Amino acid sequence: MSSNYLMVGAGLSGAVIGRHLAELGHKVTIVDARPHVAGNCHCARDPDTGVMVHIYGPHIFHTDDAEVWDYVNHYQTFLPYKNRVKTI
C-alpha cells in the first residue's frame, strides 16, 4: 500500500529517506528553506574555474561499516580517503 510523505528538509537525512520511500513506491514531497538539496553537504561548481567548491565547509565522509559504504556508493562514487590529523 502506497502512502504520502512530506519530508521537511532536503539535507542528507531528508534526501536519503525521501528517496528510499519513493523507491518503495510511496509519494514523497520534500521541502527545504534553501534553494538546493543536500543541506550542509551541498557543493557547487565555481563558474570561473570549474572546480567543485564545498559551500558550507569541507566534507569528509567516514565509515568503517561496509554496508553503509556500499549503500552510499550505489548512488555516488566515493573515493577512499584517510584523514590524518597532525598537531604540534
Short mmCIF file of N, CA and C in Angstrom, two decimals:
data_model
loop_
_atom_site.label_atom_id
_atom_site.label_comp_id
_atom_site.label_asym_id
_atom_site.label_seq_id
_atom_site.Cartn_x
_atom_site.Cartn_y
_atom_site.Cartn_z
N MET A 1 0.83 -1.18 0.00
CA MET A 1 0.00 0.00 0.00
C MET A 1 0.88 1.25 0.00
N SER A 2 0.58 2.18 -0.88
CA SER A 2 1.35 3.41 -1.02
C SER A 2 0.82 4.49 -0.08
N SER A 3 1.73 5.27 0.48
CA SER A 3 1.37 6.38 1.36
C SER A 3 1.99 7.66 0.84
N ASN A 4 1.49 8.79 1.33
CA ASN A 4 2.06 10.09 1.00
C ASN A 4 2.93 10.55 2.16
N TYR A 5 4.11 11.08 1.84
CA TYR A 5 5.02 11.57 2.87
C TYR A 5 5.45 12.98 2.54
N LEU A 6 5.61 13.80 3.57
CA LEU A 6 6.17 15.13 3.44
C LEU A 6 7.46 15.17 4.24
N MET A 7 8.57 15.37 3.56
CA MET A 7 9.86 15.49 4.23
C MET A 7 10.17 16.97 4.38
N VAL A 8 10.40 17.42 5.60
CA VAL A 8 10.78 18.81 5.85
C VAL A 8 12.29 18.83 6.01
N GLY A 9 12.96 19.32 5.00
CA GLY A 9 14.42 19.36 4.99
C GLY A 9 14.98 18.44 3.93
N ALA A 10 15.76 19.00 3.02
CA ALA A 10 16.38 18.23 1.94
C ALA A 10 17.86 18.03 2.20
N GLY A 11 18.23 17.98 3.48
CA GLY A 11 19.61 17.68 3.84
C GLY A 11 19.90 16.21 3.62
N LEU A 12 21.00 15.75 4.14
CA LEU A 12 21.41 14.37 3.90
C LEU A 12 20.34 13.38 4.35
N SER A 13 19.84 13.51 5.56
CA SER A 13 18.85 12.55 6.08
C SER A 13 17.54 12.64 5.31
N GLY A 14 17.01 13.84 5.12
CA GLY A 14 15.74 14.01 4.41
C GLY A 14 15.81 13.50 2.99
N ALA A 15 16.90 13.79 2.30
CA ALA A 15 17.05 13.36 0.91
C ALA A 15 17.16 11.84 0.81
N VAL A 16 17.94 11.23 1.69
CA VAL A 16 18.13 9.77 1.65
C VAL A 16 16.83 9.05 2.00
N ILE A 17 16.18 9.47 3.08
CA ILE A 17 14.93 8.82 3.48
C ILE A 17 13.85 9.04 2.43
N GLY A 18 13.77 10.26 1.89
CA GLY A 18 12.79 10.55 0.85
C GLY A 18 12.99 9.68 -0.38
N ARG A 19 14.22 9.54 -0.82
CA ARG A 19 14.49 8.71 -1.99
C ARG A 19 14.15 7.25 -1.71
N HIS A 20 14.52 6.77 -0.54
CA HIS A 20 14.24 5.38 -0.18
C HIS A 20 12.73 5.12 -0.20
N LEU A 21 11.95 6.02 0.39
CA LEU A 21 10.50 5.86 0.39
C LEU A 21 9.94 5.89 -1.03
N ALA A 22 10.46 6.79 -1.88
CA ALA A 22 10.00 6.87 -3.26
C ALA A 22 10.32 5.59 -4.02
N GLU A 23 11.50 5.02 -3.77
CA GLU A 23 11.87 3.76 -4.43
C GLU A 23 10.97 2.61 -4.00
N LEU A 24 10.38 2.73 -2.81
CA LEU A 24 9.43 1.72 -2.33
C LEU A 24 8.03 1.95 -2.88
N GLY A 25 7.86 3.00 -3.70
CA GLY A 25 6.57 3.26 -4.34
C GLY A 25 5.70 4.29 -3.65
N HIS A 26 6.20 4.95 -2.63
CA HIS A 26 5.43 5.97 -1.94
C HIS A 26 5.57 7.31 -2.65
N LYS A 27 4.57 8.18 -2.46
CA LYS A 27 4.64 9.53 -3.00
C LYS A 27 5.31 10.41 -1.94
N VAL A 28 6.40 11.08 -2.33
CA VAL A 28 7.19 11.87 -1.39
C VAL A 28 7.32 13.29 -1.91
N THR A 29 7.03 14.25 -1.04
CA THR A 29 7.27 15.66 -1.33
C THR A 29 8.32 16.13 -0.33
N ILE A 30 9.38 16.76 -0.84
CA ILE A 30 10.45 17.26 0.02
C ILE A 30 10.51 18.77 -0.11
N VAL A 31 10.48 19.46 1.03
CA VAL A 31 10.59 20.92 1.04
C VAL A 31 11.80 21.33 1.86
N ASP A 32 12.40 22.44 1.48
CA ASP A 32 13.57 22.94 2.20
C ASP A 32 13.59 24.45 2.09
N ALA A 33 14.14 25.11 3.10
CA ALA A 33 14.25 26.56 3.09
C ALA A 33 15.28 27.04 2.06
N ARG A 34 16.27 26.21 1.78
CA ARG A 34 17.31 26.59 0.83
C ARG A 34 16.89 26.21 -0.59
N PRO A 35 17.48 26.87 -1.59
CA PRO A 35 17.11 26.57 -2.98
C PRO A 35 17.84 25.36 -3.58
N HIS A 36 18.43 24.52 -2.73
CA HIS A 36 19.18 23.36 -3.22
C HIS A 36 19.00 22.20 -2.25
N VAL A 37 19.31 21.00 -2.75
CA VAL A 37 19.28 19.81 -1.89
C VAL A 37 20.66 19.61 -1.27
N ALA A 38 20.75 18.71 -0.33
CA ALA A 38 21.98 18.24 0.32
C ALA A 38 22.34 19.00 1.58
N GLY A 39 21.58 20.00 1.97
CA GLY A 39 21.85 20.70 3.22
C GLY A 39 23.27 21.21 3.28
N ASN A 40 23.94 20.97 4.40
CA ASN A 40 25.31 21.44 4.57
C ASN A 40 26.33 20.64 3.76
N CYS A 41 25.90 19.57 3.10
CA CYS A 41 26.79 18.79 2.23
C CYS A 41 26.81 19.34 0.80
N HIS A 42 26.05 20.39 0.55
CA HIS A 42 25.92 20.95 -0.80
C HIS A 42 27.26 21.43 -1.36
N CYS A 43 27.50 21.12 -2.61
CA CYS A 43 28.68 21.60 -3.34
C CYS A 43 28.18 22.29 -4.61
N ALA A 44 28.98 23.22 -5.10
CA ALA A 44 28.63 23.90 -6.35
C ALA A 44 29.91 24.11 -7.15
N ARG A 45 29.75 24.14 -8.47
CA ARG A 45 30.91 24.34 -9.34
C ARG A 45 31.19 25.83 -9.48
N ASP A 46 32.43 26.22 -9.22
CA ASP A 46 32.83 27.61 -9.39
C ASP A 46 32.78 27.95 -10.88
N PRO A 47 32.03 28.99 -11.26
CA PRO A 47 31.87 29.28 -12.69
C PRO A 47 33.16 29.72 -13.38
N ASP A 48 34.09 30.28 -12.64
CA ASP A 48 35.34 30.75 -13.25
C ASP A 48 36.37 29.65 -13.43
N THR A 49 36.45 28.73 -12.47
CA THR A 49 37.50 27.70 -12.51
C THR A 49 36.98 26.31 -12.87
N GLY A 50 35.67 26.09 -12.68
CA GLY A 50 35.12 24.76 -12.90
C GLY A 50 35.35 23.80 -11.75
N VAL A 51 35.96 24.29 -10.67
CA VAL A 51 36.27 23.47 -9.51
C VAL A 51 35.03 23.33 -8.62
N MET A 52 34.80 22.11 -8.11
CA MET A 52 33.71 21.91 -7.16
C MET A 52 34.10 22.50 -5.81
N VAL A 53 33.24 23.35 -5.26
CA VAL A 53 33.52 24.05 -4.01
C VAL A 53 32.53 23.59 -2.95
N HIS A 54 33.01 23.31 -1.76
CA HIS A 54 32.15 22.94 -0.63
C HIS A 54 31.65 24.25 -0.03
N ILE A 55 30.40 24.57 -0.30
CA ILE A 55 29.83 25.86 0.08
C ILE A 55 29.85 26.08 1.60
N TYR A 56 29.54 25.05 2.36
CA TYR A 56 29.41 25.19 3.81
C TYR A 56 30.60 24.59 4.57
N GLY A 57 31.74 24.48 3.94
CA GLY A 57 32.92 23.93 4.59
C GLY A 57 33.26 22.55 4.05
N PRO A 58 34.47 22.07 4.33
CA PRO A 58 34.91 20.80 3.78
C PRO A 58 34.14 19.61 4.35
N HIS A 59 34.02 18.57 3.54
CA HIS A 59 33.30 17.36 3.93
C HIS A 59 34.24 16.17 3.93
N ILE A 60 34.13 15.36 4.94
CA ILE A 60 34.79 14.06 4.97
C ILE A 60 33.73 13.05 5.39
N PHE A 61 33.49 12.06 4.55
CA PHE A 61 32.54 11.01 4.90
C PHE A 61 33.35 9.83 5.43
N HIS A 62 33.09 9.45 6.67
CA HIS A 62 33.86 8.37 7.28
C HIS A 62 32.92 7.28 7.77
N THR A 63 33.24 6.05 7.43
CA THR A 63 32.53 4.90 7.98
C THR A 63 33.45 3.69 7.93
N ASP A 64 33.33 2.84 8.93
CA ASP A 64 34.01 1.55 8.93
C ASP A 64 33.03 0.43 8.58
N ASP A 65 31.79 0.80 8.29
CA ASP A 65 30.73 -0.17 8.03
C ASP A 65 30.63 -0.44 6.53
N ALA A 66 30.95 -1.64 6.11
CA ALA A 66 30.94 -2.00 4.69
C ALA A 66 29.55 -1.84 4.07
N GLU A 67 28.51 -2.13 4.83
CA GLU A 67 27.14 -2.00 4.31
C GLU A 67 26.81 -0.53 4.01
N VAL A 68 27.21 0.37 4.90
CA VAL A 68 27.00 1.80 4.68
C VAL A 68 27.80 2.26 3.47
N TRP A 69 29.06 1.84 3.38
CA TRP A 69 29.92 2.22 2.26
C TRP A 69 29.32 1.75 0.93
N ASP A 70 28.83 0.53 0.88
CA ASP A 70 28.20 0.01 -0.34
C ASP A 70 26.93 0.79 -0.67
N TYR A 71 26.15 1.15 0.35
CA TYR A 71 24.91 1.89 0.14
C TYR A 71 25.19 3.25 -0.49
N VAL A 72 26.10 4.03 0.09
CA VAL A 72 26.36 5.37 -0.45
C VAL A 72 27.01 5.29 -1.83
N ASN A 73 27.83 4.27 -2.08
CA ASN A 73 28.45 4.13 -3.38
C ASN A 73 27.48 3.66 -4.46
N HIS A 74 26.31 3.19 -4.05
CA HIS A 74 25.26 2.84 -5.01
C HIS A 74 24.75 4.11 -5.70
N TYR A 75 24.76 5.24 -5.01
CA TYR A 75 24.23 6.50 -5.53
C TYR A 75 25.30 7.46 -6.01
N GLN A 76 26.49 7.34 -5.49
CA GLN A 76 27.57 8.26 -5.84
C GLN A 76 28.89 7.55 -5.62
N THR A 77 29.85 7.77 -6.50
CA THR A 77 31.16 7.16 -6.33
C THR A 77 31.97 7.96 -5.32
N PHE A 78 32.34 7.32 -4.25
CA PHE A 78 33.18 7.95 -3.23
C PHE A 78 34.60 7.44 -3.39
N LEU A 79 35.54 8.30 -3.20
CA LEU A 79 36.95 7.91 -3.27
C LEU A 79 37.46 7.67 -1.86
N PRO A 80 38.19 6.57 -1.65
CA PRO A 80 38.74 6.33 -0.31
C PRO A 80 39.68 7.47 0.10
N TYR A 81 39.59 7.84 1.34
CA TYR A 81 40.41 8.93 1.87
C TYR A 81 40.69 8.64 3.33
N LYS A 82 41.92 8.79 3.72
CA LYS A 82 42.29 8.59 5.11
C LYS A 82 42.62 9.95 5.70
N ASN A 83 41.84 10.38 6.67
CA ASN A 83 42.06 11.67 7.33
C ASN A 83 43.17 11.51 8.36
N ARG A 84 44.21 12.29 8.21
CA ARG A 84 45.33 12.24 9.15
C ARG A 84 45.47 13.61 9.79
N VAL A 85 45.14 13.70 11.04
CA VAL A 85 45.24 14.96 11.77
C VAL A 85 46.64 15.06 12.36
N LYS A 86 47.29 16.17 12.09
CA LYS A 86 48.64 16.38 12.62
C LYS A 86 48.63 17.66 13.45
N THR A 87 49.13 17.58 14.66
CA THR A 87 49.22 18.76 15.52
C THR A 87 50.63 18.87 16.08
N ILE A 88 50.94 20.07 16.53
CA ILE A 88 52.24 20.28 17.17
C ILE A 88 52.05 20.90 18.53
#
